[in-house]
Amino acid sequence: MILTKPRDPRFITIRRGGTLSDANHRLLALWAAACAEHVLHFFEEAQPDDERPRQAIELTHAWTRGEITMRQAHKAAFVANAAARELSGAAKFAALAAGQAVAVAHVAAHELGAAAYAIRAARAAAHEDEREQAGRQECHWQREQLPDEIRELVLDDQRLRNEACWSVFDC
């Protein structure tokens, strides 16, 4: 379980009693979508006719623009996760990353799930002797994508939840 109890108030919006602004909530979702999209090709190579994970990423963007509701985004997470159900390896992790990305609309702390599954996808796609390096490269790429406004928040979250996220953020 990558979500902590009690929930970190930094990932709860102000209107729900936390400290997260709507603008930063959207930035977290966009960053999560970028992480998922970066590895989406692993899924699409394995399942070229299945558009569910790509649609989840597109719906993440739509949510940040106010075009769909949080509830619609939340439902899309289940759809993307279902695409992963019968798969293994990089394709499975890429679909799960997409599901986590769109779930950020509902629970902002899913941002780390999208990133962690993307790193796991990169590792799984690499040759066995190159997996650690592939994971570190993906982690570094993700960190380069972080907007300044949420950089410290996400990096601190990675430190706090690294163990729960399969220690993928040791990069």
mmCIF file of C-alpha atoms in Angstrom, residues 68-162:
data_model
loop_
_atom_site.group_PDB
_atom_site.id
_atom_site.type_symbol
_atom_site.label_atom_id
_atom_site.label_comp_id
_atom_site.label_asym_id
_atom_site.label_seq_id
_atom_site.Cartn_x
_atom_site.Cartn_y
_atom_site.Cartn_z
ATOM 1 C CA ILE A 68 -14.193 16.443 -16.544
ATOM 2 C CA THR A 69 -15.089 15.937 -12.901
ATOM 3 C CA MET A 70 -13.013 14.290 -10.223
ATOM 4 C CA ARG A 71 -15.527 11.446 -10.209
ATOM 5 C CA GLN A 72 -15.041 10.828 -13.934
ATOM 6 C CA ALA A 73 -11.268 10.811 -13.477
ATOM 7 C CA HIS A 74 -11.582 8.449 -10.527
ATOM 8 C CA LYS A 75 -13.605 5.990 -12.624
ATOM 9 C CA ALA A 76 -10.961 6.135 -15.354
ATOM 10 C CA ALA A 77 -8.368 4.893 -12.863
ATOM 11 C CA PHE A 78 -10.269 1.623 -12.461
ATOM 12 C CA VAL A 79 -10.510 1.262 -16.236
ATOM 13 C CA ALA A 80 -6.750 1.729 -16.721
ATOM 14 C CA ASN A 81 -6.011 -0.661 -13.869
ATOM 15 C CA ALA A 82 -8.267 -3.254 -15.503
ATOM 16 C CA ALA A 83 -6.091 -3.049 -18.623
ATOM 17 C CA ALA A 84 -3.171 -4.235 -16.493
ATOM 18 C CA ARG A 85 -4.991 -7.182 -14.979
ATOM 19 C CA GLU A 86 -3.993 -9.928 -17.428
ATOM 20 C CA LEU A 87 -0.499 -8.596 -18.109
ATOM 21 C CA SER A 88 2.901 -8.807 -16.483
ATOM 22 C CA GLY A 89 6.169 -6.928 -16.577
ATOM 23 C CA ALA A 90 6.650 -3.540 -18.188
ATOM 24 C CA ALA A 91 3.245 -3.513 -19.911
ATOM 25 C CA LYS A 92 1.428 -4.150 -16.639
ATOM 26 C CA PHE A 93 3.386 -1.486 -14.754
ATOM 27 C CA ALA A 94 2.849 1.068 -17.532
ATOM 28 C CA ALA A 95 -0.933 0.558 -17.385
ATOM 29 C CA LEU A 96 -0.858 0.846 -13.587
ATOM 30 C CA ALA A 97 1.132 4.089 -13.891
ATOM 31 C CA ALA A 98 -1.640 5.504 -16.087
ATOM 32 C CA GLY A 99 -4.274 4.435 -13.552
ATOM 33 C CA GLN A 100 -2.371 6.101 -10.740
ATOM 34 C CA ALA A 101 -1.927 9.287 -12.775
ATOM 35 C CA VAL A 102 -5.629 9.781 -13.368
ATOM 36 C CA ALA A 103 -6.336 8.850 -9.725
ATOM 37 C CA VAL A 104 -4.419 11.984 -8.655
ATOM 38 C CA ALA A 105 -7.624 13.920 -9.357
ATOM 39 C CA HIS A 106 -9.283 12.011 -6.514
ATOM 40 C CA VAL A 107 -6.297 11.604 -4.145
ATOM 41 C CA ALA A 108 -3.293 13.799 -4.889
ATOM 42 C CA ALA A 109 -0.908 11.378 -3.163
ATOM 43 C CA HIS A 110 -1.337 8.953 -6.079
ATOM 44 C CA GLU A 111 1.286 11.098 -7.819
ATOM 45 C CA LEU A 112 3.978 8.880 -6.323
ATOM 46 C CA GLY A 113 2.200 5.734 -7.503
ATOM 47 C CA ALA A 114 2.342 6.901 -11.106
ATOM 48 C CA ALA A 115 6.046 7.668 -10.788
ATOM 49 C CA ALA A 116 6.867 4.422 -8.963
ATOM 50 C CA TYR A 117 5.027 2.228 -11.465
ATOM 51 C CA ALA A 118 6.726 4.058 -14.326
ATOM 52 C CA ILE A 119 10.119 3.298 -12.785
ATOM 53 C CA ARG A 120 9.085 -0.321 -12.317
ATOM 54 C CA ALA A 121 8.055 -0.436 -16.000
ATOM 55 C CA ALA A 122 11.443 0.906 -17.084
ATOM 56 C CA ARG A 123 13.214 -1.645 -14.886
ATOM 57 C CA ALA A 124 11.078 -4.527 -16.130
ATOM 58 C CA ALA A 125 11.728 -3.611 -19.766
ATOM 59 C CA ALA A 126 15.503 -3.591 -19.336
ATOM 60 C CA HIS A 127 17.821 -6.558 -19.542
ATOM 61 C CA GLU A 128 18.334 -8.131 -16.135
ATOM 62 C CA ASP A 129 21.841 -6.717 -15.663
ATOM 63 C CA GLU A 130 20.662 -3.204 -16.625
ATOM 64 C CA ARG A 131 17.478 -2.968 -14.530
ATOM 65 C CA GLU A 132 18.859 -0.895 -11.669
ATOM 66 C CA GLN A 133 20.430 1.580 -14.072
ATOM 67 C CA ALA A 134 17.211 1.796 -16.107
ATOM 68 C CA GLY A 135 15.267 2.549 -12.931
ATOM 69 C CA ARG A 136 17.726 5.243 -11.868
ATOM 70 C CA GLN A 137 17.584 6.834 -15.320
ATOM 71 C CA GLU A 138 13.786 6.892 -15.236
ATOM 72 C CA CYS A 139 13.839 8.376 -11.728
ATOM 73 C CA HIS A 140 16.252 11.115 -12.846
ATOM 74 C CA TRP A 141 14.125 11.844 -15.926
ATOM 75 C CA GLN A 142 11.047 12.189 -13.733
ATOM 76 C CA ARG A 143 12.798 14.578 -11.377
ATOM 77 C CA GLU A 144 13.838 16.728 -14.316
ATOM 78 C CA GLN A 145 10.153 17.087 -15.218
ATOM 79 C CA LEU A 146 9.114 18.376 -11.790
ATOM 80 C CA PRO A 147 7.785 21.942 -11.837
ATOM 81 C CA ASP A 148 9.502 24.195 -9.309
ATOM 82 C CA GLU A 149 6.223 24.792 -7.470
ATOM 83 C CA ILE A 150 5.928 21.132 -6.414
ATOM 84 C CA ARG A 151 9.544 19.968 -6.581
ATOM 85 C CA GLU A 152 10.332 19.971 -2.863
ATOM 86 C CA LEU A 153 6.930 18.520 -1.988
ATOM 87 C CA VAL A 154 7.413 15.555 -4.330
ATOM 88 C CA LEU A 155 11.051 14.983 -3.398
ATOM 89 C CA ASP A 156 10.146 14.969 0.288
ATOM 90 C CA ASP A 157 7.253 12.606 -0.434
ATOM 91 C CA GLN A 158 9.681 10.300 -2.243
ATOM 92 C CA ARG A 159 11.950 10.257 0.814
ATOM 93 C CA LEU A 160 9.048 9.554 3.165
ATOM 94 C CA ARG A 161 7.322 6.860 1.096
ATOM 95 C CA ASN A 162 10.274 5.340 -0.743
#
